Tab-separated table of C-alpha atoms in Angstrom:
chain	number	residue	atom	x	y	z
G	170	MET	CA	76.225	121.556	121.789
G	171	PRO	CA	74.099	122.247	118.655
G	172	LEU	CA	75.607	124.769	116.273
G	173	PRO	CA	72.732	127.470	116.629
G	174	ILE	CA	73.382	127.393	120.360
G	175	ILE	CA	77.105	127.884	119.985
G	176	ASN	CA	76.534	130.692	117.557
G	177	SER	CA	74.248	132.374	120.259
G	178	VAL	CA	76.738	131.871	123.100
G	179	ALA	CA	79.870	132.995	120.981
G	180	SER	CA	77.763	136.074	119.895
G	181	TRP	CA	76.791	136.904	123.497
G	182	ILE	CA	80.518	136.612	124.709
G	183	LEU	CA	81.863	138.674	121.952
G	184	LYS	CA	79.392	141.549	122.290
G	185	LYS	CA	80.229	142.075	125.950
G	186	ARG	CA	83.180	144.077	124.674
G	187	ILE	CA	80.969	146.725	123.175
G	188	HIS	CA	80.780	148.814	126.485
G	189	GLN	CA	84.661	149.183	126.490
G	190	ILE	CA	84.785	150.128	122.930
G	191	GLU	CA	82.090	152.817	123.614
G	192	LEU	CA	84.204	153.985	126.508
G	193	PHE	CA	87.321	154.644	124.433
G	194	GLN	CA	85.234	156.439	121.742
G	195	LYS	CA	83.891	158.691	124.499
G	196	TYR	CA	87.165	159.478	126.139
G	197	PRO	CA	89.670	158.983	123.309
G	198	ASN	CA	92.498	161.314	124.423
G	199	GLU	CA	92.316	160.243	127.976
G	200	VAL	CA	92.593	156.552	127.061
G	201	GLN	CA	95.637	157.293	124.879
G	202	GLU	CA	97.388	159.355	127.456
G	203	GLU	CA	96.953	156.749	130.159
G	204	LEU	CA	98.046	153.967	127.824
G	205	LEU	CA	101.205	155.937	126.906
G	206	LEU	CA	102.184	156.306	130.615
G	207	ASN	CA	101.613	152.628	131.289
G	208	LEU	CA	103.837	151.712	128.278
G	209	LEU	CA	106.520	153.966	129.804
G	210	ARG	CA	106.188	152.541	133.364
G	211	SER	CA	106.378	148.954	131.842
G	212	ALA	CA	109.653	149.664	129.992
G	213	GLU	CA	111.346	151.992	132.360
G	214	ASN	CA	113.956	149.371	133.556
G	215	THR	CA	114.924	148.516	129.974
G	216	THR	CA	117.997	149.673	128.194
G	217	VAL	CA	115.871	152.192	126.296
G	218	GLY	CA	113.879	153.287	129.345
G	219	LYS	CA	117.077	154.011	131.258
G	220	ASN	CA	118.678	155.956	128.364
G	221	TYR	CA	115.714	158.171	128.133
G	222	GLU	CA	114.827	158.237	131.760
G	223	PHE	CA	111.417	156.925	131.346
G	224	GLU	CA	111.030	156.950	135.098
G	225	SER	CA	110.718	160.768	135.009
G	226	ILE	CA	108.447	161.064	132.149
G	227	ARG	CA	104.924	162.153	133.336
G	228	SER	CA	103.460	163.816	130.269
G	229	TYR	CA	103.246	163.532	126.571
G	230	ASP	CA	105.068	166.787	126.033
G	231	THR	CA	108.151	165.332	127.897
G	232	PHE	CA	107.874	162.118	126.085
G	233	ALA	CA	107.829	164.026	122.697
G	234	GLU	CA	110.843	166.199	123.671
G	235	ARG	CA	112.880	163.370	124.917
G	236	LEU	CA	112.329	160.606	122.280
G	237	PRO	CA	113.250	161.075	118.635
G	238	VAL	CA	110.983	159.729	115.850
G	239	ALA	CA	112.567	156.465	114.644
G	240	THR	CA	112.789	154.428	111.451
G	241	TYR	CA	113.441	150.641	111.250
G	242	GLU	CA	117.185	151.492	110.485
G	243	ASP	CA	117.344	153.470	113.755
G	244	LEU	CA	115.924	150.527	115.772
G	245	GLU	CA	117.718	147.613	113.776
G	246	PRO	CA	120.844	147.274	116.060
G	247	MET	CA	118.653	146.843	119.084
G	248	ILE	CA	116.345	144.381	117.322
G	249	GLU	CA	119.357	142.380	116.206
G	250	GLN	CA	120.610	142.163	119.819
G	251	THR	CA	117.445	140.903	120.796
G	252	ARG	CA	117.297	138.253	117.978
G	253	LYS	CA	120.616	137.002	119.278
G	254	GLY	CA	119.150	136.415	122.748
G	255	GLU	CA	119.560	139.636	124.648
G	256	GLN	CA	116.442	140.736	126.385
G	257	ASN	CA	115.067	143.733	128.263
G	258	ILE	CA	116.550	146.252	125.704
G	259	PHE	CA	113.555	148.044	124.441
G	260	TRP	CA	110.619	145.848	126.070
G	261	ASN	CA	110.498	144.500	129.619
G	262	THR	CA	109.101	140.925	128.783
G	263	PRO	CA	110.967	138.302	126.623
G	264	ILE	CA	110.548	138.698	122.943
G	265	LYS	CA	111.011	135.538	120.877
G	266	TRP	CA	108.689	136.234	117.867
G	267	PHE	CA	109.766	138.452	115.012
G	268	ALA	CA	107.480	139.261	112.020
G	269	LYS	CA	109.650	138.985	108.859
G	270	SER	CA	108.777	141.777	106.345
G	271	SER	CA	110.693	142.420	103.262
G	272	GLY	CA	108.597	145.617	102.646
G	273	THR	CA	108.159	146.720	99.173
G	274	THR	CA	110.898	149.462	98.623
G	275	ASN	CA	113.944	147.368	99.185
G	276	ALA	CA	114.952	143.700	99.409
G	277	LYS	CA	116.284	143.996	102.853
G	278	SER	CA	114.153	142.040	105.429
G	279	LYS	CA	112.824	143.679	108.499
G	280	PHE	CA	112.329	141.849	111.665
G	281	ILE	CA	109.385	143.403	113.670
G	282	PRO	CA	109.454	142.330	117.267
G	283	VAL	CA	106.057	140.756	118.505
G	284	SER	CA	105.678	140.470	122.256
G	285	SER	CA	103.189	138.200	124.094
G	286	GLU	CA	101.463	141.552	125.121
G	287	SER	CA	101.042	142.484	121.390
G	288	LEU	CA	99.816	138.952	120.519
G	289	GLU	CA	97.083	138.895	123.325
G	290	ASN	CA	96.213	142.525	123.798
G	291	CYS	CA	96.540	143.738	120.222
G	292	HIS	CA	96.340	141.008	117.489
G	293	TYR	CA	94.054	138.506	119.137
G	294	LYS	CA	92.039	141.169	120.926
G	295	ALA	CA	91.501	142.836	117.472
G	296	ALA	CA	90.244	139.531	115.897
G	297	LYS	CA	87.649	139.282	118.654
G	298	ASP	CA	86.676	142.996	118.316
G	299	LEU	CA	86.223	142.495	114.585
G	300	LEU	CA	83.658	139.851	115.254
G	301	CYS	CA	82.099	141.746	118.043
G	302	LEU	CA	81.555	144.897	115.833
G	303	TYR	CA	80.208	142.860	113.004
G	304	LEU	CA	77.826	140.846	115.220
G	305	ASN	CA	76.678	143.965	116.875
G	306	ASN	CA	75.577	145.367	113.480
G	307	ASN	CA	74.140	142.161	112.213
G	308	GLU	CA	71.927	140.644	114.782
G	309	ASP	CA	70.793	137.586	112.694
G	310	SER	CA	74.301	136.463	111.822
G	311	GLN	CA	74.947	132.765	111.774
G	312	LEU	CA	78.748	133.189	111.469
G	313	PHE	CA	79.519	130.560	114.082
G	314	THR	CA	77.382	127.867	112.563
G	315	GLY	CA	80.315	127.400	109.942
G	316	LYS	CA	84.081	128.397	109.495
G	317	SER	CA	86.123	131.240	108.356
G	318	LEU	CA	88.089	130.463	105.227
G	319	ARG	CA	91.422	132.337	106.200
G	320	LEU	CA	94.226	133.055	103.682
G	321	GLY	CA	97.506	134.162	105.230
G	322	GLY	CA	101.146	134.186	104.260
G	323	SER	CA	103.046	131.302	102.751
G	324	LYS	CA	106.101	131.043	104.882
G	325	GLN	CA	106.726	128.783	107.742
G	326	LEU	CA	108.484	129.861	110.985
G	327	TYR	CA	112.258	129.541	111.257
G	328	GLU	CA	114.381	129.376	114.447
G	329	ASP	CA	117.463	131.351	115.114
G	330	ASN	CA	119.172	131.706	118.486
G	331	ASN	CA	115.946	130.404	120.266
G	332	SER	CA	113.980	133.192	118.423
G	333	PHE	CA	111.411	132.575	115.766
G	334	PHE	CA	110.738	134.558	112.603
G	335	GLY	CA	108.358	134.408	109.737
G	336	ASP	CA	105.265	136.036	108.302
G	337	LEU	CA	103.132	137.654	110.877
G	338	SER	CA	100.201	135.227	109.880
G	339	ALA	CA	102.469	132.247	110.569
G	340	ILE	CA	103.183	133.663	114.091
G	341	LEU	CA	99.511	134.167	114.659
G	342	ILE	CA	98.539	130.766	113.628
G	343	GLU	CA	101.365	129.228	115.639
G	344	ASN	CA	99.983	130.972	118.796
G	345	MET	CA	96.437	130.789	117.752
G	346	PRO	CA	93.781	130.377	120.753
G	347	MET	CA	91.773	127.037	120.428
G	348	TRP	CA	88.587	128.955	119.709
G	349	ALA	CA	90.187	130.624	116.581
G	350	GLU	CA	91.627	127.304	115.230
G	351	PHE	CA	88.259	125.459	115.735
G	352	SER	CA	86.319	128.104	113.814
G	353	SER	CA	88.792	128.397	110.839
G	354	THR	CA	89.723	126.542	107.761
G	355	PRO	CA	92.109	125.320	106.215
G	356	SER	CA	94.144	123.461	108.836
G	357	ASN	CA	97.154	125.011	110.178
G	358	ARG	CA	99.278	122.430	108.320
G	359	VAL	CA	97.932	123.655	104.989
G	360	SER	CA	97.958	127.430	106.227
G	361	LEU	CA	101.759	127.227	106.963
G	362	MET	CA	102.760	125.646	103.570
G	363	SER	CA	105.607	127.532	102.156
G	364	ASP	CA	105.067	126.733	98.277
G	365	TRP	CA	102.145	129.025	97.289
G	366	GLU	CA	101.099	126.970	94.303
G	367	VAL	CA	100.998	123.708	96.224
G	368	LYS	CA	99.272	125.350	99.173
G	369	LEU	CA	96.537	126.811	96.750
G	370	LYS	CA	95.620	123.368	95.517
G	371	ALA	CA	95.525	122.050	99.089
G	372	ILE	CA	93.280	124.914	100.357
G	373	VAL	CA	90.757	124.236	97.515
G	374	SER	CA	90.772	120.549	98.440
G	375	GLU	CA	90.404	121.021	102.042
G	376	THR	CA	87.784	123.740	102.087
G	377	ARG	CA	85.532	123.084	99.168
G	378	LEU	CA	83.245	120.696	101.319
G	379	GLU	CA	83.355	122.788	104.424
G	380	ASN	CA	80.458	125.099	105.588
G	381	VAL	CA	82.277	128.434	104.992
G	382	THR	CA	80.431	131.366	106.445
G	383	SER	CA	83.156	134.060	106.071
G	384	PHE	CA	86.430	134.839	104.358
G	385	ALA	CA	89.540	136.662	105.603
G	386	GLY	CA	92.520	137.698	103.698
G	387	VAL	CA	94.126	140.184	101.168
G	388	PRO	CA	91.691	140.981	98.369
G	389	SER	CA	94.185	140.391	95.528
G	390	TRP	CA	95.301	136.897	96.651
G	391	MET	CA	91.932	135.906	97.977
G	392	LEU	CA	90.459	136.519	94.518
G	393	VAL	CA	93.049	134.267	93.006
G	394	LEU	CA	91.987	131.579	95.593
G	395	LEU	CA	88.199	131.909	95.013
G	396	ASN	CA	88.498	131.908	91.182
G	397	LYS	CA	90.551	128.687	91.643
G	398	VAL	CA	87.665	127.220	93.808
G	399	LEU	CA	85.147	128.084	90.961
G	400	GLU	CA	87.430	126.857	88.271
G	401	GLU	CA	87.944	123.364	90.150
G	402	THR	CA	84.218	122.929	90.924
G	403	GLY	CA	82.966	124.169	87.611
G	404	ARG	CA	80.526	126.687	89.308
G	405	ASP	CA	79.921	130.342	88.377
G	406	ALA	CA	79.190	131.612	91.917
G	407	LEU	CA	80.554	130.885	95.352
G	408	THR	CA	77.035	130.849	96.696
G	409	ASP	CA	76.617	127.553	94.876
G	410	ILE	CA	79.476	126.139	96.917
G	411	TRP	CA	79.145	128.022	100.163
G	412	PRO	CA	75.491	129.214	100.423
G	413	ASN	CA	75.828	130.325	104.050
G	414	ALA	CA	78.733	132.726	103.354
G	415	GLU	CA	77.878	136.069	104.771
G	416	VAL	CA	80.915	138.369	105.166
G	417	TYR	CA	84.414	138.926	103.831
G	418	PHE	CA	87.003	140.514	106.241
G	419	HIS	CA	89.635	142.186	104.062
G	420	GLY	CA	92.827	144.285	104.450
G	421	GLY	CA	96.353	144.847	103.113
G	422	VAL	CA	95.413	146.506	99.815
G	423	SER	CA	92.445	148.782	98.817
G	424	PHE	CA	89.473	146.923	98.044
G	425	ASP	CA	88.079	149.457	95.525
G	426	PRO	CA	89.756	147.976	92.311
G	427	TYR	CA	88.295	144.529	93.224
G	428	ARG	CA	84.886	145.272	94.606
G	429	GLU	CA	82.856	144.588	91.347
G	430	GLN	CA	84.794	141.384	90.862
G	431	TYR	CA	83.800	140.144	94.193
G	432	LYS	CA	80.047	141.106	93.611
G	433	LYS	CA	80.230	139.105	90.437
G	434	ILE	CA	81.381	135.862	92.009
G	435	ILE	CA	79.331	136.412	95.293
G	436	PRO	CA	76.001	137.407	93.874
G	437	LYS	CA	74.217	137.806	97.214
G	438	SER	CA	72.498	141.276	97.980
G	439	ASP	CA	73.039	141.000	101.828
G	440	PHE	CA	76.562	139.809	101.632
G	441	GLN	CA	78.927	142.142	103.791
G	442	TYR	CA	82.313	143.440	103.287
G	443	TYR	CA	84.300	144.522	106.408
G	444	GLU	CA	87.737	146.307	106.192
G	445	ILE	CA	90.533	146.038	108.658
G	446	TYR	CA	93.905	147.940	108.900
G	447	ASN	CA	96.674	145.822	110.402
G	448	ALA	CA	100.457	145.308	109.935
G	449	SER	CA	103.364	143.327	111.381
G	450	GLU	CA	103.617	146.172	113.870
G	451	GLY	CA	100.102	146.011	115.175
G	452	PHE	CA	96.443	146.095	114.444
G	453	PHE	CA	95.260	149.631	114.224
G	454	ALA	CA	91.737	150.025	112.820
G	455	ILE	CA	88.258	148.182	112.163
G	456	GLN	CA	85.326	149.124	110.060
G	457	ASP	CA	82.589	149.324	112.637
G	458	LEU	CA	79.661	150.207	110.478
G	459	ASN	CA	77.802	148.168	107.691
G	460	HIS	CA	78.452	149.517	104.199
G	461	SER	CA	81.170	152.023	105.162
G	462	ASN	CA	84.582	152.845	103.936
G	463	ASP	CA	85.677	154.275	107.363
G	464	LEU	CA	87.676	152.575	109.934
G	465	LEU	CA	87.489	153.047	113.718
G	466	LEU	CA	90.798	153.797	115.169
G	467	MET	CA	91.117	151.204	118.156
G	468	LEU	CA	92.696	153.129	121.089
G	469	ASP	CA	93.210	150.493	123.740
G	470	TYR	CA	95.457	147.964	121.971
G	471	GLY	CA	98.752	148.920	123.603
G	472	ILE	CA	99.530	151.459	120.761
G	473	PHE	CA	99.973	155.139	121.180
G	474	TYR	CA	99.486	157.140	118.057
G	475	GLU	CA	101.067	160.250	116.692
G	476	PHE	CA	100.975	161.846	113.267
G	477	ILE	CA	103.054	164.030	111.005
G	478	PRO	CA	101.199	166.313	108.576
G	479	MET	CA	102.169	165.252	105.168
G	480	GLU	CA	102.739	168.964	103.945
G	481	THR	CA	105.612	169.073	106.474
G	482	TYR	CA	106.780	165.535	106.199
G	483	GLY	CA	110.571	165.181	105.570
G	484	THR	CA	111.159	168.910	105.590
G	485	PRO	CA	112.971	171.043	108.368
G	486	GLU	CA	109.474	172.297	109.445
G	487	GLN	CA	108.232	168.619	110.116
G	488	LYS	CA	105.818	168.678	113.040
G	489	VAL	CA	104.517	165.619	115.093
G	490	ILE	CA	101.201	165.966	116.596
G	491	ARG	CA	99.105	163.651	118.836
G	492	LEU	CA	95.546	162.409	118.332
G	493	SER	CA	93.882	165.381	119.969
G	494	GLU	CA	95.414	167.653	117.359
G	495	VAL	CA	94.440	165.959	114.127
G	496	GLU	CA	92.099	167.562	111.522
G	497	LEU	CA	89.637	166.151	108.963
G	498	ASP	CA	90.730	165.311	105.522
G	499	LYS	CA	94.412	166.001	105.959
G	500	ASN	CA	96.947	163.362	104.945
G	501	TYR	CA	99.124	162.196	107.922
G	502	ALA	CA	102.073	159.870	108.356
G	503	LEU	CA	101.506	157.340	111.007
G	504	ILE	CA	103.825	157.162	114.089
G	505	ILE	CA	103.366	154.458	116.761
G	506	THR	CA	104.617	153.533	120.104
G	507	THR	CA	103.757	149.829	120.990
G	508	ASN	CA	103.533	147.061	123.527
G	509	SER	CA	106.266	145.412	121.655
G	510	GLY	CA	108.815	148.147	122.354
G	511	LEU	CA	108.473	150.173	119.210
G	512	TRP	CA	109.015	153.770	120.382
G	513	ARG	CA	107.909	156.536	118.137
G	514	TYR	CA	108.245	154.209	115.132
G	515	GLN	CA	107.520	155.649	111.539
G	516	ILE	CA	105.560	152.748	110.129
G	517	GLY	CA	105.468	154.245	106.623
G	518	ASP	CA	101.715	154.319	106.049
G	519	THR	CA	99.550	157.484	105.454
G	520	ILE	CA	96.029	157.893	106.684
G	521	ARG	CA	93.433	160.681	106.783
G	522	PHE	CA	90.543	161.254	109.342
G	523	THR	CA	86.960	161.118	108.024
G	524	SER	CA	85.608	161.604	111.622
G	525	LEU	CA	86.805	163.017	114.909
G	526	LYS	CA	83.936	161.886	117.098
G	527	PRO	CA	84.723	159.032	117.088
G	528	TYR	CA	88.010	158.873	115.282
G	529	ARG	CA	87.630	157.152	112.039
G	530	ILE	CA	90.264	156.950	109.317
G	531	ARG	CA	90.994	155.763	105.777
G	532	VAL	CA	94.342	154.414	104.763
G	533	THR	CA	95.559	156.581	101.825
G	534	GLY	CA	98.948	155.001	100.963
G	535	ARG	CA	102.572	154.955	101.837
G	536	THR	CA	105.000	157.652	102.636
G	537	LYS	CA	107.366	156.370	99.954
G	538	HIS	CA	104.674	155.140	97.589
G	539	HIS	CA	103.481	158.253	95.757
G	540	ILE	CA	104.401	160.249	92.744
G	541	ASN	CA	105.604	163.725	93.187
G	542	VAL	CA	108.045	164.374	90.441
G	543	PHE	CA	106.358	167.248	88.890
G	544	GLY	CA	104.489	168.625	91.982
G	545	GLU	CA	101.415	166.525	91.403
G	546	GLU	CA	101.345	164.804	94.856
G	547	LEU	CA	99.662	161.604	93.471
G	548	ILE	CA	98.740	159.140	96.322
G	549	ILE	CA	97.575	155.513	96.156
G	550	GLU	CA	93.990	156.543	97.409
G	551	ASN	CA	93.832	158.649	94.170
G	552	SER	CA	95.050	155.897	91.750
G	553	ASP	CA	92.871	153.145	93.380
G	554	ASN	CA	89.721	155.312	93.117
G	555	ALA	CA	90.455	156.311	89.612
G	556	ILE	CA	91.056	152.612	88.448
G	557	ALA	CA	87.762	151.602	90.172
G	558	LYS	CA	85.693	154.218	88.365
G	559	ALA	CA	87.384	153.583	84.977
G	560	CYS	CA	86.552	149.785	85.492
G	561	SER	CA	82.970	150.587	86.458
G	562	ILE	CA	82.239	152.928	83.491
G	563	THR	CA	84.083	150.534	80.777
G	564	ARG	CA	82.769	147.342	82.450
G	565	THR	CA	86.389	146.123	82.854
G	566	GLU	CA	88.248	144.133	85.555
G	567	VAL	CA	91.724	144.777	86.799
G	568	ILE	CA	93.994	142.211	88.443
G	569	ASP	CA	96.844	144.637	89.358
G	570	TYR	CA	98.706	147.763	88.271
G	571	THR	CA	101.759	150.004	88.873
G	572	VAL	CA	102.583	153.592	87.936
G	573	ALA	CA	105.880	155.446	87.407
G	574	PRO	CA	106.943	158.767	86.082
G	575	VAL	CA	108.152	159.471	82.554
G	576	PHE	CA	110.778	162.035	83.235
G	577	MET	CA	111.075	165.273	81.107
G	578	GLN	CA	113.720	165.048	78.222
G	579	GLY	CA	114.596	168.219	76.417
G	580	LYS	CA	111.402	169.971	75.363
G	581	GLU	CA	109.352	166.875	75.975
G	582	LYS	CA	107.027	167.021	78.822
G	583	GLY	CA	106.636	164.529	81.635
G	584	ALA	CA	103.780	161.883	81.969
G	585	HIS	CA	102.750	158.989	84.152
G	586	GLU	CA	103.208	155.586	82.723
G	587	TRP	CA	100.856	152.800	83.743
G	588	ILE	CA	101.157	149.164	83.379
G	589	ILE	CA	97.824	147.377	84.012
G	590	GLU	CA	97.032	143.749	83.894
G	591	PHE	CA	93.270	143.207	83.113
G	592	ARG	CA	91.184	140.269	83.735
G	593	LYS	CA	88.689	141.604	81.359
G	594	GLN	CA	90.056	144.363	78.902
G	595	PRO	CA	88.091	147.411	77.873
G	596	ASP	CA	86.446	147.302	74.448
G	597	ASP	CA	87.180	150.982	74.192
G	598	MET	CA	90.810	151.629	75.625
G	599	ALA	CA	90.677	155.303	74.701
G	600	LEU	CA	87.540	155.789	77.063
G	601	PHE	CA	89.207	153.929	79.889
G	602	ASN	CA	92.288	156.088	79.594
G	603	LYS	CA	90.038	159.309	79.463
G	604	VAL	CA	88.056	158.283	82.456
G	605	LEU	CA	91.326	157.459	84.464
G	606	ASP	CA	92.813	160.834	83.601
G	607	GLU	CA	89.662	162.839	84.233
G	608	THR	CA	88.972	161.134	87.592
G	609	LEU	CA	92.465	161.629	88.763
G	610	GLN	CA	91.971	165.438	87.940
G	611	SER	CA	88.775	165.480	89.884
G	612	LEU	CA	90.297	163.872	92.913
G	613	ASN	CA	93.656	165.783	92.997
G	614	SER	CA	93.946	169.484	92.323
G	615	ASP	CA	97.777	169.389	92.211
G	616	TYR	CA	97.513	166.667	89.380
G	617	GLU	CA	94.735	168.838	87.761
G	618	ALA	CA	96.926	171.908	87.596
G	619	LYS	CA	99.936	170.052	86.096
G	620	ARG	CA	97.556	168.414	83.491
G	621	TYR	CA	95.810	171.752	82.507
G	622	ASN	CA	96.534	172.280	78.807
G	623	ASN	CA	99.357	169.646	79.238
G	624	MET	CA	101.259	172.431	81.049
G	625	THR	CA	103.666	170.019	82.788
G	626	LEU	CA	102.154	166.611	82.394
G	627	ASN	CA	100.995	164.944	79.188
G	628	ALA	CA	98.045	162.494	79.236
G	629	PRO	CA	98.932	159.119	80.901
G	630	VAL	CA	100.618	156.454	78.975
G	631	VAL	CA	98.711	153.125	79.683
G	632	ASN	CA	100.261	149.726	78.732
G	633	ILE	CA	98.238	146.631	78.834
G	634	ALA	CA	100.340	143.948	80.589
G	635	ARG	CA	100.506	140.290	79.336
G	636	GLU	CA	98.598	137.614	81.252
G	637	ASN	CA	100.213	136.708	84.600
G	638	LEU	CA	102.858	139.544	84.476
G	639	PHE	CA	102.597	140.548	87.924
G	640	TYR	CA	102.301	136.985	89.231
G	641	ASP	CA	105.497	136.016	87.427
G	642	TRP	CA	107.246	139.170	88.883
G	643	LEU	CA	106.194	138.195	92.419
G	644	LYS	CA	107.262	134.546	91.745
G	645	TYR	CA	110.697	135.548	90.601
G	646	HIS	CA	111.147	137.620	93.625
G	647	ASP	CA	109.786	134.800	95.878
G	648	LYS	CA	106.817	136.912	96.951
G	649	LEU	CA	103.937	134.688	96.064
G	650	GLY	CA	101.037	134.921	98.535
G	651	GLY	CA	100.400	136.741	101.763
G	652	GLN	CA	100.410	140.435	101.663
G	653	HIS	CA	103.182	140.686	98.963
G	654	LYS	CA	102.739	143.293	96.086
G	655	ILE	CA	104.437	145.489	93.723
G	656	PRO	CA	104.157	149.128	94.781
G	657	ARG	CA	101.448	150.792	92.952
G	658	LEU	CA	103.006	154.270	92.732
G	659	SER	CA	106.755	155.042	92.569
G	660	ASN	CA	108.902	158.107	92.005
G	661	GLU	CA	111.316	155.930	90.119
G	662	ARG	CA	111.015	153.646	87.154
G	663	HIS	CA	112.566	150.706	88.874
G	664	TYR	CA	109.447	148.401	88.877
G	665	VAL	CA	108.122	149.482	85.514
G	666	GLU	CA	111.464	148.679	83.785
G	667	GLN	CA	111.586	145.314	85.558
G	668	LEU	CA	108.120	144.263	84.454
G	669	LYS	CA	108.881	145.385	80.897
G	670	GLN	CA	111.850	142.881	80.844
G	671	LEU	CA	109.786	139.865	82.021
């Protein structure tokens, strides 16, 4: 079948889903309530279902009263039982896949259960929806006349007691539908290579002659790959290599600090950028409009959502609310109940709502990755936006950064210490620091109050990192590739001190 016909047929099939997406936008709370009850019915004969008497739960209120909010540590014993071969503990169908995630706050690995329902009705369904929404907004797209250059994790799957664990991307590739494999590059063999540096060369070799029409991956690591492609080919722009490239689907870290660098290597005025929000635990939201920073919360993927307002998070007054109770522009910790048997699971992310009809969100950071040593309540969204503005004004480019508090000593006031690795350094570092500080103050009134007349906080201390500092840290800790990263904000000096010693 000729490629233009394949493109037209694929577009027609994918866009048939639009009606269902419009339906959950119109009746969001009803869809979520029904989904919760279906999850409870599915798992009522599991160990967890019997312990909490799922059979008698007929409303959200009863569900919220009966089940506690859980962390990974709370669920770990049951997950370990399942990894050893026991089934029907927290989900009613066999679970043999576990997405291994070391997280970023400690070295202990997490093994997130991935059921067959989650693979089909969440992760793969989301992949199709991403394409559906993009094609619906871009009628002239020629996406399926070429391939998507995907960049996932760098770990193969390992078997233990007839269960399999590895990066989520490896699990998805292992179970990938034929349509997805056909339309992707590099090959599964290269995608699953464990050695990042060997894998990088193999990807460049295998993809440079393909007709790539889209990219998919984490912005920081994808930028490394794309710059490697330019280096190997001696070209200045990716459009010289892949002239039909039209969209980049990205997630994992904020795109703002990297946006200008992508525009530089993809100098194409109609090139699109589409953001996604997914994790080992599930796929949550997709950008549904061109040129938008907002993500549509996907409500029919087998995930029931709850939220903790961050002003009460971790306090005796902590309150959990459902979707119908959220408000605009408030920061919430995300709680999920999923079709992999995670019940009221605290994922560790924070989000805020930018629209209630339909429900659209932005990811603002992590519950543990913020700085609030002096009452400044600095979150990752603040620091990413401030970095982006400072780079724009000073015409600089950033590879990575991390921030930690400088604690008060005696009469000396506190501060924030930044370590920033530049691809292109500022000509005027004082101006960069000034814009960074003033932007943070404009974005965050608590930070502004602590900085007023240096009342509590002195001006930021900004250190320029040596070349490849962050890469070397990740390599030392066996975290190259995938979604691995150093936390951008921390209430402790752990990461800053480690970087200073490298």
